Tab-separated table of C-alpha atoms in Angstrom:
chain	number	residue	atom	x	y	z
A	401	MET	CA	189.971	93.141	132.885
A	402	ALA	CA	191.825	95.575	135.083
A	403	VAL	CA	191.080	95.669	138.778
A	404	PRO	CA	190.788	99.363	139.656
A	405	GLY	CA	193.604	100.269	142.007
A	406	LYS	CA	193.809	102.748	144.827
A	407	VAL	CA	195.423	106.149	144.331
A	408	ALA	CA	197.272	108.233	146.947
A	409	ALA	CA	199.860	105.714	148.231
A	410	PHE	CA	202.599	108.344	147.856
A	411	HIS	CA	202.394	111.972	148.979
A	412	LEU	CA	203.920	114.670	146.808
A	413	PRO	CA	205.192	117.804	148.571
A	414	PRO	CA	203.234	121.041	148.017
A	415	LEU	CA	203.424	121.976	144.336
A	416	PRO	CA	201.824	124.563	142.044
A	417	THR	CA	198.538	123.268	140.597
A	418	VAL	CA	198.481	122.062	136.996
A	419	GLY	CA	196.698	125.297	136.069
A	420	GLU	CA	199.440	127.316	137.768
A	421	ILE	CA	202.126	125.304	135.911
A	422	ILE	CA	200.403	126.181	132.629
A	423	LYS	CA	200.456	129.887	133.547
A	424	LEU	CA	203.973	129.789	135.006
A	425	PHE	CA	205.529	128.353	131.839
A	426	ARG	CA	203.042	130.087	129.516
A	427	LEU	CA	201.903	126.789	128.068
A	428	LYS	CA	199.240	126.779	125.388
A	429	ALA	CA	197.686	123.726	123.751
A	430	GLN	CA	198.673	123.541	120.096
A	431	LYS	CA	195.794	122.712	117.790
A	432	GLN	CA	198.059	121.216	115.097
A	433	LEU	CA	199.282	118.671	117.692
A	434	SER	CA	195.658	118.050	118.834
A	435	GLN	CA	196.642	118.787	122.454
A	436	ASN	CA	193.987	118.941	125.186
A	437	PHE	CA	194.857	119.333	128.882
A	438	LEU	CA	193.019	117.535	131.674
A	439	LEU	CA	193.228	119.661	134.829
A	440	ASP	CA	190.700	117.930	137.130
A	441	LEU	CA	192.760	115.645	139.403
A	442	ARG	CA	189.662	113.638	140.306
A	443	LEU	CA	189.432	112.590	136.670
A	444	THR	CA	193.164	111.917	136.351
A	445	ASP	CA	192.922	109.748	139.506
A	446	LYS	CA	189.998	107.884	137.917
A	447	ILE	CA	192.028	107.189	134.747
A	448	VAL	CA	194.935	105.867	136.809
A	449	ARG	CA	192.629	103.600	138.849
A	450	GLN	CA	191.584	101.848	135.622
A	451	ALA	CA	195.186	100.683	135.165
A	452	GLY	CA	194.863	98.489	138.257
A	453	GLN	CA	197.270	98.125	141.186
A	454	LEU	CA	200.240	100.438	140.563
A	455	LYS	CA	202.008	100.294	143.932
A	456	ASN	CA	205.693	99.474	143.218
A	457	ALA	CA	204.897	99.115	139.499
A	458	TYR	CA	206.865	100.538	136.572
A	459	VAL	CA	204.878	102.921	134.360
A	460	CYS	CA	205.447	104.659	131.042
A	461	GLU	CA	203.265	107.719	130.546
A	462	VAL	CA	202.837	108.843	126.963
A	463	GLY	CA	202.564	112.588	126.334
A	464	PRO	CA	202.286	113.793	129.960
A	465	GLY	CA	201.969	117.458	128.900
A	466	PRO	CA	201.570	119.698	131.971
A	467	GLY	CA	201.579	116.643	134.266
A	468	GLY	CA	198.008	116.122	135.506
A	469	ILE	CA	197.951	112.331	135.051
A	470	THR	CA	201.629	112.252	136.078
A	471	ARG	CA	200.715	113.442	139.584
A	472	SER	CA	198.022	110.789	139.929
A	473	ILE	CA	200.472	108.053	138.815
A	474	LEU	CA	203.087	109.202	141.351
A	475	ARG	CA	200.502	109.320	144.115
A	476	ALA	CA	199.607	105.691	143.332
A	477	GLY	CA	203.039	104.709	144.712
A	478	VAL	CA	204.832	103.558	141.554
A	479	GLU	CA	208.439	102.361	141.742
A	480	GLN	CA	209.499	104.196	138.591
A	481	LEU	CA	207.783	106.488	136.094
A	482	LEU	CA	209.090	107.007	132.559
A	483	LEU	CA	207.720	110.122	130.853
A	484	VAL	CA	207.965	110.326	127.047
A	485	GLU	CA	207.151	113.867	125.893
A	486	LYS	CA	207.615	115.189	122.357
A	487	ASP	CA	206.875	118.867	123.105
A	488	ALA	CA	209.919	120.564	124.695
A	489	ARG	CA	207.719	123.295	126.265
A	490	PHE	CA	206.464	120.800	128.884
A	491	ILE	CA	209.877	119.533	130.017
A	492	PRO	CA	210.554	122.241	132.706
A	493	GLY	CA	207.205	121.582	134.419
A	494	LEU	CA	207.848	117.828	134.347
A	495	GLN	CA	211.313	118.373	135.822
A	496	MET	CA	209.632	120.148	138.725
A	497	LEU	CA	207.581	116.982	139.344
A	498	SER	CA	210.725	114.858	139.012
A	499	GLU	CA	212.447	116.898	141.746
A	500	ALA	CA	209.389	116.447	143.979
A	501	ALA	CA	209.688	112.644	143.675
A	502	PRO	CA	213.466	111.964	143.855
A	503	GLY	CA	214.643	108.841	142.041
A	504	LYS	CA	211.204	107.959	140.713
A	505	VAL	CA	210.889	109.924	137.464
A	506	ARG	CA	212.825	109.617	134.205
A	507	ILE	CA	212.043	112.120	131.432
A	508	VAL	CA	212.633	111.385	127.742
A	509	HIS	CA	212.243	114.217	125.249
A	510	GLY	CA	211.181	112.237	122.184
A	511	ASP	CA	208.426	110.828	119.969
A	512	ILE	CA	206.666	107.712	121.312
A	513	LEU	CA	206.143	106.484	117.722
A	514	THR	CA	209.913	106.097	117.291
A	515	TYR	CA	211.040	105.597	120.917
A	516	LYS	CA	212.538	102.122	121.522
A	517	MET	CA	210.628	100.591	124.434
A	518	GLU	CA	212.669	97.361	124.474
A	519	LYS	CA	215.185	98.820	126.948
A	520	ALA	CA	212.853	101.120	128.855
A	521	PHE	CA	212.563	98.917	131.967
A	522	PRO	CA	214.821	96.586	134.013
A	523	LYS	CA	215.288	93.047	132.643
A	524	HIS	CA	214.216	91.406	135.896
A	525	LEU	CA	210.626	92.539	135.239
A	526	LYS	CA	210.278	90.190	132.246
A	527	LYS	CA	207.643	87.473	132.493
A	528	ASN	CA	206.717	84.565	130.275
A	529	TRP	CA	203.847	85.347	127.905
A	530	GLU	CA	201.676	82.659	129.534
A	531	ASP	CA	202.189	84.173	133.015
A	532	GLU	CA	200.275	87.018	134.626
A	533	PRO	CA	201.037	90.476	133.109
A	534	PRO	CA	204.300	92.070	134.348
A	535	ASP	CA	204.345	95.015	136.761
A	536	ILE	CA	204.637	97.364	133.787
A	537	HIS	CA	201.904	99.687	132.541
A	538	ILE	CA	201.502	102.166	129.700
A	539	ILE	CA	199.192	105.087	130.487
A	540	GLY	CA	198.438	108.127	128.370
A	541	ASN	CA	196.047	110.888	127.383
A	542	LEU	CA	196.858	110.539	123.690
A	543	PRO	CA	196.589	113.404	121.192
A	544	PHE	CA	193.811	112.505	118.741
A	545	SER	CA	196.179	112.769	115.754
A	546	VAL	CA	198.507	110.036	117.082
A	547	SER	CA	196.114	107.667	118.882
A	548	THR	CA	195.120	105.386	115.970
A	549	PRO	CA	198.585	104.949	114.361
A	550	LEU	CA	200.057	104.397	117.834
A	551	ILE	CA	197.599	101.685	118.880
A	552	ILE	CA	198.068	99.912	115.513
A	553	LYS	CA	201.844	100.025	116.080
A	554	TRP	CA	201.449	98.613	119.618
A	555	LEU	CA	199.044	95.912	118.427
A	556	GLU	CA	201.701	94.841	115.934
A	557	ASN	CA	204.172	94.779	118.847
A	558	VAL	CA	201.729	92.568	120.796
A	559	SER	CA	201.514	90.187	117.826
A	560	LYS	CA	205.314	89.968	117.562
A	561	LYS	CA	205.925	90.141	121.343
A	562	ASP	CA	208.422	92.965	120.928
A	563	GLY	CA	208.588	96.668	121.839
A	564	PRO	CA	206.925	97.208	125.248
A	565	PHE	CA	205.675	93.597	125.112
A	566	ILE	CA	209.141	92.084	125.230
A	567	TYR	CA	208.538	92.085	129.024
A	568	GLY	CA	205.331	90.044	128.692
A	569	ARG	CA	201.656	91.011	128.411
A	570	THR	CA	202.118	94.687	129.335
A	571	GLN	CA	198.785	96.402	130.052
A	572	MET	CA	197.756	99.741	128.514
A	573	THR	CA	195.284	102.383	129.709
A	574	LEU	CA	194.790	105.041	127.045
A	575	THR	CA	192.387	107.789	125.997
A	576	PHE	CA	190.746	107.992	122.558
A	577	GLN	CA	188.016	109.980	120.912
A	578	LYS	CA	184.749	108.391	122.050
A	579	GLU	CA	183.998	107.215	118.496
A	580	VAL	CA	187.409	105.512	118.176
A	581	ALA	CA	186.906	103.823	121.569
A	582	GLU	CA	183.543	102.509	120.355
A	583	ARG	CA	185.250	101.084	117.257
A	584	LEU	CA	187.891	99.379	119.387
A	585	THR	CA	185.253	97.602	121.481
A	586	ALA	CA	182.398	97.123	118.942
A	587	ASN	CA	180.673	93.722	118.668
A	588	PRO	CA	179.586	92.027	115.403
A	589	GLY	CA	176.579	93.825	113.918
A	590	GLY	CA	177.358	97.062	115.772
A	591	LYS	CA	177.409	100.361	113.878
A	592	GLN	CA	181.036	101.024	114.879
A	593	ARG	CA	182.365	97.552	113.966
A	594	SER	CA	185.523	98.197	111.915
A	595	ARG	CA	189.101	97.206	111.136
A	596	LEU	CA	190.132	98.520	114.589
A	597	SER	CA	187.588	96.220	116.285
A	598	ILE	CA	189.099	93.076	114.744
A	599	MET	CA	192.759	94.081	115.024
A	600	SER	CA	192.440	94.982	118.711
A	601	GLN	CA	190.056	92.241	119.891
A	602	HIS	CA	191.884	89.363	118.237
A	603	LEU	CA	195.037	90.292	120.176
A	604	CYS	CA	193.743	91.875	123.412
A	605	SER	CA	190.980	91.948	125.937
A	606	VAL	CA	189.636	95.477	125.346
A	607	GLU	CA	187.488	97.339	127.867
A	608	ASN	CA	185.801	100.711	127.324
A	609	CYS	CA	186.082	101.969	130.924
A	610	PHE	CA	184.294	105.338	131.025
A	611	VAL	CA	183.653	108.535	129.059
A	612	ILE	CA	185.073	111.969	129.920
A	613	PRO	CA	182.942	114.847	128.600
A	614	GLY	CA	184.746	117.230	126.267
A	615	GLN	CA	184.177	120.202	128.589
A	616	ALA	CA	186.533	118.625	131.159
A	617	PHE	CA	189.492	119.427	128.864
A	618	VAL	CA	191.298	122.679	128.119
A	619	PRO	CA	190.784	123.680	125.368
A	620	LYS	CA	187.461	121.891	124.982
A	621	PRO	CA	187.558	119.402	122.059
A	622	GLU	CA	184.522	119.029	119.814
A	623	VAL	CA	184.099	115.392	120.911
A	624	ASP	CA	183.946	113.425	124.149
A	625	VAL	CA	186.869	111.227	125.216
A	626	ALA	CA	186.840	107.605	126.416
A	627	VAL	CA	189.340	105.660	128.529
A	628	VAL	CA	190.171	102.196	127.141
A	629	HIS	CA	192.093	99.406	128.902
A	630	PHE	CA	193.998	96.729	126.945
A	631	THR	CA	195.351	93.404	128.250
A	632	PRO	CA	197.128	91.243	125.631
A	633	LEU	CA	195.655	87.742	125.273
A	634	VAL	CA	197.784	84.661	125.933
A	635	GLN	CA	196.637	83.228	122.582
A	636	PRO	CA	195.534	85.524	119.729
A	637	LYS	CA	192.134	84.657	118.302
A	638	ILE	CA	193.630	84.565	114.784
A	639	GLN	CA	196.957	82.752	114.775
A	640	GLN	CA	198.443	84.260	111.628
A	641	PRO	CA	201.127	86.961	111.083
A	642	PHE	CA	200.022	90.518	111.843
A	643	GLU	CA	200.599	91.709	108.256
A	644	LEU	CA	198.386	88.963	106.823
A	645	VAL	CA	195.543	89.579	109.287
A	646	GLU	CA	195.707	93.333	108.686
A	647	LYS	CA	195.627	92.863	104.904
A	648	VAL	CA	192.559	90.602	105.032
A	649	VAL	CA	190.713	92.809	107.538
A	650	ARG	CA	191.529	96.024	105.671
A	651	SER	CA	190.311	94.484	102.399
A	652	VAL	CA	187.034	93.287	103.941
A	653	PHE	CA	186.233	96.744	105.361
A	654	GLN	CA	187.272	98.583	102.194
A	655	PHE	CA	183.635	98.618	101.061
A	656	ARG	CA	181.938	98.779	104.422
A	657	ARG	CA	178.335	99.183	103.184
A	658	LYS	CA	178.507	96.570	100.424
A	659	TYR	CA	178.392	92.772	100.683
A	660	CYS	CA	181.622	91.410	102.151
A	661	PHE	CA	182.622	89.577	98.946
A	662	ARG	CA	183.165	93.005	97.306
A	663	GLY	CA	186.027	93.771	99.700
A	664	ILE	CA	187.371	90.212	99.766
A	665	GLU	CA	187.774	90.131	95.995
A	666	THR	CA	190.326	92.971	96.263
A	667	LEU	CA	192.746	90.391	97.717
A	668	PHE	CA	193.147	88.914	94.223
A	669	PRO	CA	194.474	90.168	90.870
A	670	GLU	CA	191.898	90.919	88.188
A	671	SER	CA	192.833	87.754	86.302
A	672	GLY	CA	191.025	84.912	88.081
A	673	ARG	CA	189.547	87.242	90.737
A	674	LEU	CA	185.983	85.887	90.777
A	675	LYS	CA	187.031	82.228	90.885
A	676	ARG	CA	189.521	82.786	93.730
A	677	THR	CA	187.059	84.908	95.716
A	678	GLU	CA	184.443	82.161	95.500
A	679	GLN	CA	187.061	79.559	96.496
A	680	LEU	CA	188.111	81.601	99.557
A	681	MET	CA	184.563	82.260	100.747
A	682	MET	CA	183.378	78.674	100.255
A	683	THR	CA	186.395	77.175	102.032
A	684	ALA	CA	186.110	79.710	104.885
A	685	ASN	CA	182.354	79.082	105.099
A	686	VAL	CA	181.464	82.782	104.922
A	687	ASP	CA	178.138	83.973	103.487
A	688	PRO	CA	179.109	86.404	100.675
A	689	THR	CA	175.977	88.499	101.265
A	690	LEU	CA	176.930	89.462	104.841
A	691	ARG	CA	178.092	93.060	105.361
A	692	PRO	CA	181.624	93.497	106.756
A	693	PHE	CA	180.372	94.697	110.161
A	694	GLN	CA	178.264	91.521	110.508
A	695	LEU	CA	181.252	89.154	110.339
A	696	SER	CA	182.277	87.463	113.599
A	697	MET	CA	185.811	86.829	114.822
A	698	SER	CA	185.503	83.173	113.709
A	699	HIS	CA	184.593	84.386	110.190
A	700	PHE	CA	187.780	86.459	110.091
A	701	ARG	CA	189.814	83.575	111.515
A	702	ASN	CA	188.542	81.252	108.758
A	703	LEU	CA	189.202	83.872	106.067
A	704	CYS	CA	192.762	84.476	107.306
A	705	ASN	CA	193.577	80.762	107.621
A	706	THR	CA	192.230	80.007	104.131
A	707	TYR	CA	193.953	83.028	102.574
A	708	ARG	CA	197.229	81.900	104.193
A	709	LYS	CA	196.914	78.473	102.497
A	710	MET	CA	196.233	80.163	99.164
A	711	CYS	CA	199.303	82.387	99.652
A	712	ASP	CA	201.432	79.334	100.476
A	713	GLU	CA	200.336	77.785	97.182
A	714	ASP	CA	200.885	81.048	95.252
A	715	PRO	CA	203.366	83.376	97.062
A	716	SER	CA	202.686	86.213	94.584
A	717	LEU	CA	199.203	86.598	96.143
A	718	PHE	CA	200.438	88.119	99.380
A	719	VAL	CA	202.440	90.883	97.648
A	720	TYR	CA	199.528	91.718	95.318
A	721	ASN	CA	198.214	95.240	95.961
A	722	TYR	CA	194.736	96.138	94.683
A	723	ARG	CA	195.278	99.887	94.934
A	724	GLU	CA	198.573	99.626	93.064
A	725	GLU	CA	196.794	97.736	90.262
A	726	LEU	CA	194.193	100.525	90.082
A	727	ARG	CA	196.943	103.176	89.960
A	728	GLN	CA	198.718	101.364	87.122
A	729	LYS	CA	195.494	101.066	85.126
A	730	LYS	CA	194.804	104.770	85.641
A	731	THR	CA	198.347	105.663	84.572
A	732	THR	CA	197.999	103.516	81.450
A	733	ARG	CA	194.677	105.180	80.587
A	734	ASN	CA	196.190	108.632	81.031
A	735	LEU	CA	199.175	107.723	78.836
A	736	LEU	CA	196.884	106.441	76.083
A	737	LYS	CA	194.787	109.561	76.401
A	738	SER	CA	197.800	111.895	76.204
A	739	THR	CA	199.302	110.106	73.166
A	740	SER	CA	196.017	110.195	71.250
A	741	GLN	CA	195.245	113.809	72.149
A	742	PRO	CA	197.724	115.543	69.752
A	743	GLU	CA	196.323	113.605	66.751
A	744	GLN	CA	192.818	114.796	67.525
A	745	THR	CA	194.006	118.360	67.885
A	746	GLU	CA	195.892	118.175	64.583
A	747	GLU	CA	192.827	116.826	62.796
A	748	GLU	CA	190.747	119.591	64.298
A	749	ASN	CA	193.295	122.173	63.097
A	750	GLN	CA	193.196	120.772	59.545
A	751	LEU	CA	189.417	120.916	59.533
């Protein structure tokens, strides 16, 4: 859990307000990029406080836009701030902030989904995974369209201890749609319990910090926004490869409202499906009549461990794809239908 830090350890010289920057450079939020600006510096300060103590820390801000959160991060007294911004329209305004804090800001015009974080910070900051988190933080007001794929990518990095986690248990403070934040932090039995809940909580301590009402943003989104803090765990709760855990969890939640065995059986080919499903659930000690959202972390751990043993015995299991099997069956049906169709038409013509 992050210890809220103090903001305002560094004083920026007089600058145009964020609103004035938007007018000066004629910036307009693009709906197709799901951009929403946060102009209230009290709220940006509050987001930054959730990251913890940032004095002399190294920070990567994702999608700084017009620079509202950027100002709050700089005022917290960071040693170095890396800004990764995809939209070139925001670069001039960010350069203005860079000039106001000489030697502290580095701007990268690029996409965070493809940006290589392994060399983003000095090597001396690296810590052992078992140690306290390094003085490195990721902070960002994420566009809604990128937030879920990005957190899944970073969770995979946590699992493999690469990307931004090559330095140790790097902490993240990020914004999500309120509903997504509720999924990330949902407990067993909760309405929002989902694939995201398991994938995030088995790898990180996840805290839903506070909610920002939609009207605080420009333009106003149709939903409220929540700030979520992640701290990678020393030991994951499910000690299996990321790809295996994701496959099991995705299969379980494929039929969210049905009994969990309905999703679990999609892990197996049609031939021998029922027998293998029963074997997996009995060995993992999971009640087949529980709904997916009722399963605990220990249920998922048992399912993953048992499925791993079954895959070790039959390596073809792990590469099996239920959806691909469905597509092939559909293609076969369509081919049979198309080859039989001309005969019917010919018969009809003769009649």
